Short mmCIF file of C-alpha atoms in Angstrom, two decimals:
data_model
loop_
_atom_site.label_atom_id
_atom_site.label_comp_id
_atom_site.label_asym_id
_atom_site.label_seq_id
_atom_site.Cartn_x
_atom_site.Cartn_y
_atom_site.Cartn_z
CA MET A 8 0.04 0.08 0.07
CA SER A 9 1.39 3.34 -0.93
CA GLU A 10 1.34 6.04 1.62
CA SER A 11 -1.19 8.71 1.41
CA VAL A 12 -0.61 12.42 2.32
CA SER A 13 -2.93 15.29 2.64
CA LEU A 14 -2.25 18.68 1.18
CA THR A 15 -3.92 21.91 0.33
CA ILE A 16 -4.40 23.39 -3.06
CA ASN A 17 -5.96 26.84 -3.29
CA GLY A 18 -7.59 26.47 0.01
CA ASN A 19 -9.17 23.03 -0.45
CA LYS A 20 -7.94 19.83 1.12
CA TYR A 21 -6.99 16.90 -1.07
CA SER A 22 -5.36 13.59 -0.27
CA ALA A 23 -2.77 12.00 -2.67
CA VAL A 24 -0.30 9.26 -2.99
CA LYS A 25 3.11 10.22 -1.61
CA GLY A 26 5.60 10.86 -4.31
CA THR A 27 3.25 11.94 -7.05
CA TYR A 28 3.88 15.43 -8.35
CA VAL A 29 1.78 18.46 -7.45
CA LEU A 30 0.88 19.12 -11.22
CA GLN A 31 -0.57 15.66 -11.37
CA VAL A 32 -2.59 15.92 -8.24
CA ALA A 33 -4.00 19.29 -9.27
CA ARG A 34 -4.98 18.02 -12.61
CA ASP A 35 -6.62 15.06 -11.17
CA HIS A 36 -8.90 17.31 -9.31
CA GLY A 37 -9.72 19.48 -12.30
CA ILE A 38 -7.26 22.50 -11.22
CA HIS A 39 -5.78 23.97 -14.23
CA ILE A 40 -2.09 24.77 -14.37
CA PRO A 41 -0.67 25.85 -17.67
CA THR A 42 2.21 23.80 -19.21
CA LEU A 43 4.30 23.42 -22.44
CA CYS A 44 7.00 20.96 -21.70
CA ASP A 45 4.75 18.40 -19.97
CA HIS A 46 3.58 15.09 -21.55
CA GLU A 47 1.97 12.24 -19.84
CA ALA A 48 4.23 9.52 -21.41
CA ILE A 49 7.42 11.51 -20.68
CA GLU A 50 9.30 12.07 -17.49
CA PRO A 51 8.82 15.69 -16.23
CA TYR A 52 11.67 18.02 -16.91
CA GLY A 53 10.75 21.47 -15.66
CA ALA A 54 11.86 23.30 -18.60
CA CYS A 55 9.13 25.60 -19.72
CA ARG A 56 8.49 26.75 -16.15
CA LEU A 57 5.05 27.80 -16.84
CA CYS A 58 3.67 25.39 -14.28
CA ILE A 59 5.17 27.26 -11.37
CA VAL A 60 3.15 27.37 -8.22
CA GLU A 61 3.70 28.83 -4.74
CA VAL A 62 4.27 26.19 -2.04
CA THR A 63 4.31 26.74 1.69
CA ARG A 64 5.92 24.29 4.07
CA GLY A 65 6.26 25.58 7.64
CA ALA A 66 7.21 29.23 7.46
CA ARG A 67 8.90 28.98 4.04
CA THR A 68 7.12 30.00 0.93
CA ARG A 69 8.81 29.61 -2.48
CA ILE A 70 8.19 29.18 -6.21
CA VAL A 71 8.52 25.70 -7.56
CA THR A 72 7.75 23.90 -10.80
CA SER A 73 4.68 21.85 -9.95
CA CYS A 74 5.47 19.12 -12.44
CA LEU A 75 8.68 18.18 -10.63
CA TYR A 76 7.58 18.84 -6.87
CA PRO A 77 6.43 15.76 -5.07
CA VAL A 78 3.56 16.22 -2.66
CA GLU A 79 4.12 16.01 1.09
CA GLU A 80 2.06 15.86 4.23
CA GLY A 81 0.77 19.38 5.03
CA LEU A 82 1.94 21.09 1.95
CA VAL A 83 0.04 24.25 1.01
CA VAL A 84 -0.05 25.01 -2.64
CA GLN A 85 -1.30 28.18 -4.51
CA THR A 86 -1.67 27.82 -8.19
CA ASP A 87 -2.51 31.38 -9.03
CA SER A 88 -1.28 33.70 -6.36
CA PRO A 89 -0.34 37.23 -7.30
CA ARG A 90 3.37 36.09 -6.92
CA VAL A 91 2.80 33.20 -9.31
CA MET A 92 0.82 35.25 -11.86
CA LYS A 93 3.49 37.95 -11.85
CA ASN A 94 6.29 35.32 -12.59
CA ARG A 95 4.06 33.43 -15.13
CA LYS A 96 3.47 36.70 -16.83
CA MET A 97 7.14 37.56 -17.08
CA LEU A 98 7.91 34.11 -18.39
CA LEU A 99 5.26 34.51 -21.17
CA ASN A 100 6.85 38.01 -21.96
CA LEU A 101 10.21 36.28 -22.28
CA LEU A 102 8.91 33.48 -24.40
CA LEU A 103 6.87 36.00 -26.52
CA ALA A 104 10.22 37.92 -27.09
CA ARG A 105 11.88 34.74 -28.41
CA CYS A 106 8.84 33.39 -30.31
CA SER A 107 7.28 36.58 -31.31
CA GLU A 108 5.51 35.06 -34.21
CA ASN A 109 4.39 31.77 -32.71
CA HIS A 110 0.64 31.32 -32.43
CA VAL A 111 0.71 29.00 -29.35
CA ILE A 112 2.79 31.45 -27.41
CA GLN A 113 0.85 34.44 -28.67
CA GLY A 114 -2.45 32.65 -27.48
CA LEU A 115 -1.13 31.79 -24.00
CA ALA A 116 0.30 35.48 -23.74
CA ARG A 117 -3.33 36.72 -24.62
CA GLU A 118 -4.85 34.48 -22.06
CA TYR A 119 -2.76 35.92 -19.43
CA GLY A 120 -3.64 39.37 -20.34
CA ILE A 121 -0.42 40.60 -21.98
CA GLU A 122 -1.56 43.32 -24.26
CA GLN A 123 1.67 45.14 -24.51
CA PRO A 124 4.96 43.00 -24.60
CA ALA A 125 7.24 44.07 -21.82
CA PHE A 126 10.21 43.82 -24.08
CA SER A 127 10.63 46.27 -27.03
CA GLN A 128 10.50 45.12 -30.52
CA GLU A 129 14.18 45.33 -31.10
CA TYR A 130 14.70 42.25 -28.86
CA TRP A 131 12.17 40.05 -30.57
CA GLU A 132 13.21 36.90 -32.21
CA LYS A 133 11.40 34.54 -34.47
CA HIS A 134 11.93 31.25 -33.21
CA ASP A 135 9.27 28.55 -32.77
CA CYS A 136 11.20 26.29 -30.49
CA ILE A 137 11.25 27.15 -26.72
CA VAL A 138 13.92 24.47 -26.08
CA CYS A 139 11.71 22.39 -23.58
CA GLY A 140 13.45 19.25 -24.92
CA LEU A 141 10.21 17.41 -25.28
CA CYS A 142 11.29 16.03 -28.72
CA VAL A 143 14.56 14.98 -27.47
CA ARG A 144 13.00 13.27 -24.43
CA ALA A 145 10.41 11.62 -26.49
CA CYS A 146 12.99 10.27 -28.79
CA GLU A 147 14.86 8.79 -25.94
CA GLN A 148 12.22 7.60 -23.41
CA VAL A 149 9.35 6.62 -25.85
CA VAL A 150 10.98 5.60 -29.10
CA GLY A 151 14.38 4.61 -27.51
CA VAL A 152 16.56 5.71 -30.43
CA SER A 153 17.86 9.12 -29.21
CA ALA A 154 18.50 10.39 -32.59
CA ILE A 155 18.52 14.00 -31.55
CA SER A 156 19.83 15.85 -28.53
CA LEU A 157 20.12 19.29 -26.98
CA VAL A 158 23.36 20.72 -28.22
CA ASN A 159 25.46 23.66 -26.99
CA ARG A 160 24.23 25.49 -23.85
CA GLY A 161 22.95 28.71 -22.65
CA ILE A 162 21.31 30.97 -25.29
CA SER A 163 22.62 28.89 -28.07
CA LYS A 164 21.19 25.59 -26.90
CA GLU A 165 18.78 23.87 -29.25
CA PRO A 166 17.52 20.38 -30.32
CA LYS A 167 19.72 19.26 -33.17
CA PRO A 168 20.86 16.00 -34.76
CA PRO A 169 24.46 14.97 -34.02
CA PHE A 170 27.14 16.83 -35.86
CA LEU A 171 24.42 19.21 -37.25
CA GLU A 172 23.87 16.68 -40.07
CA LYS A 173 21.28 14.33 -41.14
CA ALA A 174 20.05 12.43 -38.02
CA GLN A 175 21.34 8.92 -38.76
CA ASP A 176 19.40 7.14 -36.02
CA CYS A 177 16.09 8.66 -36.76
CA ILE A 178 13.40 6.29 -38.02
CA GLY A 179 10.94 8.90 -39.02
CA CYS A 180 8.22 7.94 -36.50
CA GLY A 181 7.41 11.60 -35.96
CA SER A 182 7.00 11.37 -32.20
CA CYS A 183 8.98 14.68 -31.93
CA TYR A 184 6.42 16.32 -34.19
CA TYR A 185 3.48 15.02 -32.27
CA VAL A 186 4.69 16.09 -28.76
CA CYS A 187 6.22 19.43 -29.86
CA PRO A 188 4.02 22.04 -27.91
CA THR A 189 4.64 25.00 -30.22
CA GLY A 190 4.80 23.32 -33.73
CA ALA A 191 8.53 23.99 -34.02
CA VAL A 192 9.28 20.51 -35.51
CA LYS A 193 7.71 20.32 -38.89
CA LEU A 194 6.72 17.07 -40.61
CA GLU A 195 5.34 16.54 -44.08
CA ASP A 196 4.43 13.43 -46.00
CA LYS A 197 4.37 14.05 -49.72
CA ASN A 198 4.80 11.98 -52.79
CA GLY A 199 5.37 8.82 -50.64
CA VAL A 200 8.22 10.54 -48.63
CA ARG A 201 8.17 11.83 -45.11
CA HIS A 202 10.21 14.87 -44.46
CA ILE A 203 11.31 16.09 -40.95
CA TYR A 204 13.05 19.26 -41.91
CA LYS A 205 14.56 20.13 -38.65
CA TRP A 206 16.62 16.85 -38.42
CA LYS A 207 17.47 17.00 -42.16
CA VAL A 208 15.85 13.51 -42.83
CA ALA A 209 13.53 12.07 -45.49
CA PHE A 210 11.97 8.52 -45.29
CA ARG A 211 10.18 6.42 -47.98
CA LEU A 212 6.77 5.56 -46.78
CA LYS A 213 5.47 1.91 -46.83
CA LYS A 214 2.69 1.20 -49.26
CA CYS A 215 -0.04 -1.13 -48.11
CA SER A 216 -0.21 -4.12 -50.41
CA LYS A 217 -3.99 -4.15 -50.20
CA CYS A 218 -5.29 -0.74 -50.19
CA GLY A 219 -2.21 1.13 -51.48
CA ILE A 220 -2.30 3.65 -48.77
CA GLN A 221 1.21 5.01 -47.67
CA TRP A 222 0.83 4.44 -43.99
CA ALA A 223 4.35 4.57 -42.24
CA PRO A 224 8.07 5.14 -42.82
CA GLU A 225 9.77 1.85 -43.81
CA ALA A 226 12.63 2.64 -41.46
CA GLN A 227 10.13 2.81 -38.52
CA LEU A 228 8.58 -0.59 -39.45
CA THR A 229 11.94 -2.29 -39.79
CA TYR A 230 12.86 -0.86 -36.45
CA ILE A 231 9.71 -2.20 -34.81
CA ARG A 232 10.11 -5.59 -36.66
CA LYS A 233 13.58 -6.02 -35.21
CA LYS A 234 12.69 -4.89 -31.75
CA TRP A 235 9.93 -7.50 -31.50
CA ASN A 236 11.32 -10.18 -33.69
CA LEU A 237 8.41 -10.03 -36.05
CA PRO A 238 8.33 -11.92 -39.45
CA SER A 239 9.52 -9.92 -42.39
CA ASP A 240 6.07 -9.70 -44.10
CA PHE A 241 4.35 -8.49 -40.90
CA PHE A 242 3.89 -5.08 -42.21
CA GLU A 243 2.80 -5.73 -45.66
CA ILE A 244 -0.64 -4.54 -45.03
CA CYS A 245 -1.76 -1.53 -43.13
CA PRO A 246 -3.62 -1.71 -39.87
CA ASN A 247 -6.86 -0.80 -41.56
CA CYS A 248 -6.79 -3.72 -43.89
CA ARG A 249 -5.64 -6.24 -41.26
CA MET B 6 18.65 41.03 -19.83
CA ARG B 7 22.18 41.13 -21.29
CA GLN B 8 20.81 42.81 -24.42
CA ILE B 9 19.10 45.56 -22.24
CA LEU B 10 22.38 46.13 -20.44
CA ASP B 11 24.39 46.24 -23.58
CA GLY B 12 21.81 48.71 -24.91
CA ILE B 13 22.51 50.84 -21.92
CA THR B 14 26.15 50.83 -22.44
CA GLU B 15 25.72 51.82 -26.12
CA GLY B 16 23.56 54.68 -25.13
CA LYS B 17 20.37 53.08 -26.36
CA GLY B 18 18.94 52.66 -22.95
CA GLN B 19 15.31 53.87 -22.06
CA GLU B 20 14.20 55.04 -18.74
CA SER B 21 11.78 52.14 -18.41
CA ASP B 22 14.80 49.81 -18.80
CA ILE B 23 15.67 50.17 -15.02
CA GLN B 24 12.31 48.92 -13.90
CA LEU B 25 12.37 46.13 -16.50
CA LEU B 26 15.72 45.04 -15.12
CA LYS B 27 14.45 44.95 -11.54
CA ASP B 28 11.43 42.92 -12.61
CA LEU B 29 13.68 40.52 -14.62
CA SER B 30 15.98 40.09 -11.68
CA GLU B 31 13.22 39.28 -9.25
CA HIS B 32 11.58 36.99 -11.58
CA LEU B 33 14.92 35.10 -12.15
CA GLN B 34 15.38 34.81 -8.43
CA ASP B 35 11.95 33.42 -7.96
CA SER B 36 11.80 30.96 -10.78
CA ALA B 37 15.03 29.93 -12.22
CA LEU B 38 15.71 26.13 -12.51
CA CYS B 39 19.04 25.95 -10.76
CA ALA B 40 20.47 27.76 -7.73
CA LEU B 41 23.08 29.51 -9.96
CA GLY B 42 20.23 30.94 -11.92
CA GLY B 43 18.68 32.34 -8.84
CA SER B 44 21.91 34.17 -7.95
CA ALA B 45 22.72 35.31 -11.45
CA PRO B 46 20.80 38.66 -11.17
CA ASN B 47 22.65 39.62 -7.98
CA PRO B 48 25.28 41.62 -9.77
CA VAL B 49 22.68 43.49 -11.51
CA LEU B 50 20.66 44.11 -8.52
CA SER B 51 23.58 45.37 -6.34
CA THR B 52 24.79 47.73 -9.15
CA LEU B 53 21.30 48.99 -9.51
CA ARG B 54 21.42 49.62 -5.84
CA TYR B 55 24.78 51.13 -5.38
CA PHE B 56 25.53 52.68 -8.89
CA HIS B 57 22.09 53.96 -9.72
CA ASP B 58 23.48 57.36 -10.63
CA GLU B 59 25.66 55.67 -13.23
CA TYR B 60 22.66 54.06 -14.76
CA GLU B 61 20.95 57.31 -14.97
CA ALA B 62 23.97 58.99 -16.49
CA HIS B 63 24.15 56.35 -19.28
CA ILE B 64 20.39 56.49 -19.98
CA LYS B 65 19.58 60.16 -19.62
CA ASN B 66 22.78 61.91 -20.34
CA LYS B 67 24.25 59.20 -22.65
CA LYS B 68 27.52 59.63 -20.80
CA CYS B 69 29.78 56.99 -19.09
CA PRO B 70 31.14 58.50 -15.98
CA ALA B 71 33.76 55.59 -15.56
CA GLY B 72 35.06 56.09 -19.13
CA ILE B 73 34.55 52.47 -20.10
CA CYS B 74 31.47 52.26 -22.52
CA LYS B 75 33.12 52.89 -26.00
CA ALA B 76 29.96 54.28 -27.66
CA LEU B 77 29.78 56.98 -25.01
CA ILE B 78 33.38 58.03 -24.66
CA LYS B 79 35.92 60.00 -26.53
CA PHE B 80 39.62 60.03 -26.18
CA SER B 81 41.70 63.21 -26.58
CA ILE B 82 45.29 64.56 -25.92
CA ILE B 83 45.69 67.31 -23.20
CA ASP B 84 48.18 69.39 -25.20
CA GLU B 85 49.71 71.12 -22.12
CA LYS B 86 50.64 67.82 -20.50
CA CYS B 87 51.95 66.13 -23.67
CA PRO B 88 55.67 66.19 -23.97
CA GLY B 89 55.81 64.79 -27.42
CA CYS B 90 57.64 61.52 -26.27
CA GLY B 91 55.95 59.46 -28.94
CA MET B 92 55.25 56.45 -26.79
CA CYS B 93 51.67 56.52 -27.78
CA VAL B 94 52.51 56.93 -31.41
CA LYS B 95 54.61 53.61 -31.35
CA THR B 96 51.92 51.56 -29.60
CA CYS B 97 48.69 52.88 -31.29
CA PRO B 98 47.40 50.00 -33.19
CA THR B 99 45.67 51.98 -35.84
CA ASP B 100 48.20 54.74 -36.30
CA ALA B 101 45.57 57.27 -35.19
CA ILE B 102 48.12 59.36 -33.35
CA THR B 103 50.58 61.48 -35.40
CA PHE B 104 54.10 62.48 -34.06
CA MET B 105 54.62 66.22 -34.53
CA GLY B 106 58.27 66.37 -33.35
CA LYS B 107 59.85 66.55 -29.97
CA LYS B 108 58.23 68.65 -27.25
CA LYS B 109 55.24 69.11 -29.53
CA PRO B 110 52.02 67.61 -28.62
CA VAL B 111 50.92 64.70 -30.59
CA ILE B 112 47.55 64.80 -32.59
CA LEU B 113 44.91 62.07 -32.21
CA ASP B 114 42.78 61.51 -35.32
CA GLN B 115 39.21 60.62 -33.99
CA ALA B 116 38.21 58.83 -37.24
CA LYS B 117 40.98 56.38 -36.83
CA CYS B 118 40.61 55.85 -33.00
CA ILE B 119 39.19 52.58 -31.95
CA LYS B 120 39.15 53.53 -28.26
CA CYS B 121 41.38 50.56 -27.27
CA ARG B 122 42.88 52.55 -24.46
CA THR B 123 46.48 51.66 -25.09
CA CYS B 124 47.67 55.31 -25.28
CA TYR B 125 45.90 56.05 -22.00
CA ASP B 126 47.65 53.01 -20.38
CA ILE B 127 51.03 53.83 -21.64
CA CYS B 128 51.26 57.61 -21.18
CA LYS B 129 53.29 58.35 -18.15
CA MET B 130 52.33 62.10 -18.07
CA GLY B 131 48.48 61.51 -18.01
CA ALA B 132 48.08 63.51 -21.09
CA VAL B 133 45.23 61.36 -22.44
CA ARG B 134 41.75 62.43 -21.56
CA ILE B 135 38.75 60.16 -21.54
CA GLU B 136 35.34 61.78 -21.54
CA MET C 30 45.16 8.32 -34.64
CA LYS C 31 43.68 4.90 -34.07
CA ASP C 32 45.98 3.56 -31.49
CA GLY C 33 45.55 6.42 -28.97
CA LEU C 34 41.87 6.08 -29.15
CA SER C 35 41.80 2.42 -28.58
CA VAL C 36 43.99 2.72 -25.58
CA ILE C 37 41.66 5.33 -24.15
CA LEU C 38 38.50 3.25 -24.89
CA LYS C 39 39.99 0.20 -23.38
CA LYS C 40 40.90 1.96 -20.13
CA TYR C 41 37.28 2.89 -19.49
CA GLY C 42 35.66 -0.37 -20.64
CA LYS C 43 31.93 0.14 -21.08
CA ASP C 44 31.37 2.47 -18.07
CA LYS C 45 29.06 5.04 -19.62
CA SER C 46 29.15 7.35 -16.74
CA GLN C 47 32.90 8.08 -17.62
CA LEU C 48 31.95 9.83 -20.79
CA VAL C 49 33.37 13.22 -19.90
CA SER C 50 36.61 11.73 -18.63
CA ILE C 51 36.88 9.90 -22.00
CA LEU C 52 36.35 13.04 -23.90
CA GLN C 53 38.84 14.78 -21.81
CA ASP C 54 41.39 12.07 -22.64
CA ILE C 55 40.59 12.30 -26.28
CA GLN C 56 40.93 16.10 -26.23
CA ALA C 57 44.28 15.61 -24.43
CA GLU C 58 45.49 13.06 -27.07
CA TYR C 59 44.38 14.99 -30.12
CA ASN C 60 44.21 18.53 -28.79
CA TYR C 61 40.45 18.53 -29.92
CA LEU C 62 37.65 16.15 -30.46
CA PRO C 63 37.94 14.58 -33.88
CA ARG C 64 34.57 13.54 -35.33
CA GLU C 65 35.69 10.04 -36.13
CA ALA C 66 36.83 9.54 -32.71
CA LEU C 67 33.50 10.43 -31.33
CA GLU C 68 31.76 8.19 -33.86
CA LYS C 69 33.80 5.31 -32.91
CA LEU C 70 33.41 6.12 -29.30
CA SER C 71 29.70 5.98 -29.70
CA LYS C 72 29.74 2.72 -31.47
CA LYS C 73 32.22 1.02 -29.08
CA MET C 74 30.51 2.22 -25.89
CA ASP C 75 27.00 1.90 -27.19
CA ILE C 76 26.15 5.47 -26.45
CA PRO C 77 23.95 7.23 -28.93
CA GLN C 78 25.85 9.63 -31.11
CA SER C 79 23.43 12.38 -30.01
CA HIS C 80 24.50 11.90 -26.44
CA VAL C 81 28.25 12.20 -27.23
CA TYR C 82 27.58 15.27 -29.39
CA SER C 83 25.30 16.92 -26.78
CA MET C 84 28.07 16.45 -24.15
CA ALA C 85 30.90 17.48 -26.40
CA THR C 86 29.16 20.72 -27.17
CA PHE C 87 27.96 21.50 -23.68
CA PHE C 88 31.33 22.05 -22.10
CA ARG C 89 33.31 25.00 -23.26
CA ALA C 90 36.61 23.18 -22.59
CA PHE C 91 35.84 20.70 -25.61
CA SER C 92 36.47 21.77 -29.03
CA LEU C 93 35.12 20.00 -32.13
CA ASN C 94 37.43 21.88 -34.40
CA LYS C 95 41.17 21.55 -34.91
CA ARG C 96 43.06 23.73 -32.59
CA GLY C 97 46.23 25.56 -32.89
CA LYS C 98 49.60 24.64 -31.21
CA HIS C 99 49.20 27.36 -28.59
CA ILE C 100 45.93 27.92 -27.04
CA VAL C 101 45.52 31.58 -25.92
CA ASN C 102 42.99 31.97 -23.25
CA VAL C 103 41.83 35.41 -22.23
CA CYS C 104 40.03 35.61 -18.82
CA LEU C 105 36.87 37.53 -18.89
CA GLY C 106 35.62 36.66 -15.34
CA THR C 107 34.30 39.46 -13.17
CA ALA C 108 37.68 40.63 -11.84
CA CYS C 109 39.46 40.52 -15.20
CA HIS C 110 36.36 42.06 -16.93
CA VAL C 111 36.54 44.96 -14.56
CA ARG C 112 40.18 45.43 -15.15
CA GLY C 113 39.79 45.50 -18.91
CA GLY C 114 39.85 41.81 -20.24
CA GLU C 115 37.89 42.73 -23.09
CA LEU C 116 40.37 45.28 -24.28
CA ILE C 117 43.06 42.62 -24.10
CA LEU C 118 40.92 40.14 -25.96
CA GLU C 119 40.29 42.83 -28.76
CA SER C 120 43.98 43.46 -28.89
CA LEU C 121 44.77 39.83 -29.29
CA GLU C 122 42.12 39.58 -32.01
CA ARG C 123 43.90 42.38 -33.81
CA GLN C 124 47.29 40.89 -33.38
CA LEU C 125 46.29 37.38 -34.30
CA GLY C 126 43.85 38.34 -36.90
CA VAL C 127 41.26 35.84 -35.80
CA GLY C 128 38.12 36.24 -33.64
CA ARG C 129 37.34 34.56 -30.48
CA GLY C 130 37.07 30.85 -30.81
CA GLN C 131 39.05 30.77 -34.01
CA THR C 132 42.48 29.30 -35.11
CA THR C 133 44.98 31.16 -37.19
CA PRO C 134 45.43 29.64 -40.60
CA ASP C 135 49.01 28.55 -39.69
CA LEU C 136 47.57 26.44 -36.87
CA LYS C 137 49.82 28.17 -34.39
CA PHE C 138 47.31 29.85 -32.25
CA THR C 139 43.63 29.36 -31.01
CA LEU C 140 42.18 32.39 -29.31
CA GLU C 141 39.53 31.38 -26.62
CA SER C 142 37.95 33.11 -23.79
CA VAL C 143 37.25 31.71 -20.28
CA ASN C 144 35.18 32.82 -17.42
CA CYS C 145 37.56 32.72 -14.58
CA MET C 146 41.01 31.16 -13.95
CA GLY C 147 40.90 31.48 -10.24
CA CYS C 148 43.83 34.06 -10.16
CA CYS C 149 41.82 37.15 -10.04
CA ALA C 150 44.33 39.26 -8.13
CA THR C 151 46.52 39.28 -11.11
CA GLY C 152 43.86 40.22 -13.61
CA PRO C 153 43.52 40.80 -16.51
CA VAL C 154 45.01 37.40 -17.16
CA VAL C 155 45.98 35.66 -20.31
CA LYS C 156 47.01 31.96 -20.41
CA ILE C 157 49.03 30.57 -23.23
CA GLY C 158 49.43 26.90 -23.02
CA GLU C 159 50.41 26.16 -19.48
CA GLU C 160 51.92 29.76 -18.95
CA TYR C 161 50.07 32.48 -17.24
CA PHE C 162 50.59 36.30 -17.83
CA GLY C 163 49.03 38.56 -15.19
CA HIS C 164 48.52 42.29 -15.04
CA MET C 165 48.17 42.30 -18.92
CA THR C 166 48.10 45.59 -20.83
CA ASN C 167 47.72 46.21 -24.52
CA ASP C 168 51.26 46.99 -24.94
CA LYS C 169 52.45 43.70 -23.46
CA VAL C 170 50.41 41.67 -25.85
CA GLU C 171 52.80 41.63 -28.80
CA PRO C 172 55.90 40.95 -26.79
CA MET C 173 54.07 38.01 -25.07
CA LEU C 174 53.17 36.55 -28.42
CA LYS C 175 56.60 37.00 -29.87
CA LYS C 176 57.97 34.08 -27.93
CA TYR C 177 55.41 31.60 -29.26
CA ARG C 178 55.47 32.90 -32.85
CA GLU C 179 58.53 30.87 -33.96
#
């Protein structure tokens, strides 16, 4: 039996399993905390910092990322105190300056009432990527190939394929594209070929021998077949025709 | 943050920048991922506290009282103090200083000067002025 | 090239947590991190190339490009910065004709900057190879380089 603890979120008492993270507990009870770099299938990382909340333990109050803060007995959490909102607003202002043309960020900024960006236009950049590393983590933890990684550090840090060339280990599964919160990873299937431009890769798509639909990259199917020791004709037909 | 500070040293600072720097610093102390991030704005905050007048000088008067920020300073020769020894002429990397003969003050060409401070450091007579 | 690398890899076996030490050894051997060495390391140790590359680009001490015989390090830490480290760096850029992080075409010098060498009392400090030059001024830059030019 796992130990249960009781905590307070926004004035209401809840009980939760010890060791779960504040974000998860809040979500289970329908309390909204904004996030960008969180995904249920991937370990939390605390990169986007939007999920910050104010926690009080004893006499000490501080700001923490709820996605990485384990619940404890008697913890008092505020998800939208003035201090949290002030910090979240500044975060969005910073993200907005970095991704000045990204619709996701613009939408979030509007949601938090940012009419006039805090930083003047000369500091604006046109990135889509917020360097949350979700694509890198998905590739490592979910897919298991680690075709890409975060390279450099500080302000020049970004997800890139090794040696900045074609990502050799990539299997074209597109997980990075599906998890990217800001649409920075672009994927396109055209003329039977899948392109993921950010990693400089292109993959031929497998044609279903029955309906003729091009349903998945050949490289990905080979990877799955090898991993599970499946017969070589296992993926001849698409899941719909099976 | 660095861009704003750089902007101030280049004379492009606005009066709202000081408040923005303070807000940013507090934000960083509150919500940075690592402890180093939390202490990173300390130098900014302490300079804002103890050298507030320098920030104002840079932003309002576009002057650098300490004579460091290249965009805001100018080098010149104090003719009365210059003995015409030629030390600065030899060391100037861009030949911006012309030798006019012994005991005659040298002449500094502003268009060639890259404000590298070499002449200021080498002059034993204190004849180079920074303002 | 092959031998040195094999010795290094043998020394560490398959211990993946030693990646940084291995990279340090490779850099000590070749003066930089050659791409082939990183690829081989990834294969031998069964570490994804992306991890190796990420590690090699994260640390400032590692270089992925060929470096010069003498590595010129200019300190830009707080103390050296206040005492004019930038001016010394600019002076070195002028004298060597290369920018920060670049190598002279004759492969003699690589100009780099660091964020503190721990000898702040003698700032601004320049380090060439293993030799330290404290209390630097612009006019000392040329005589300092002279020794290494041959």
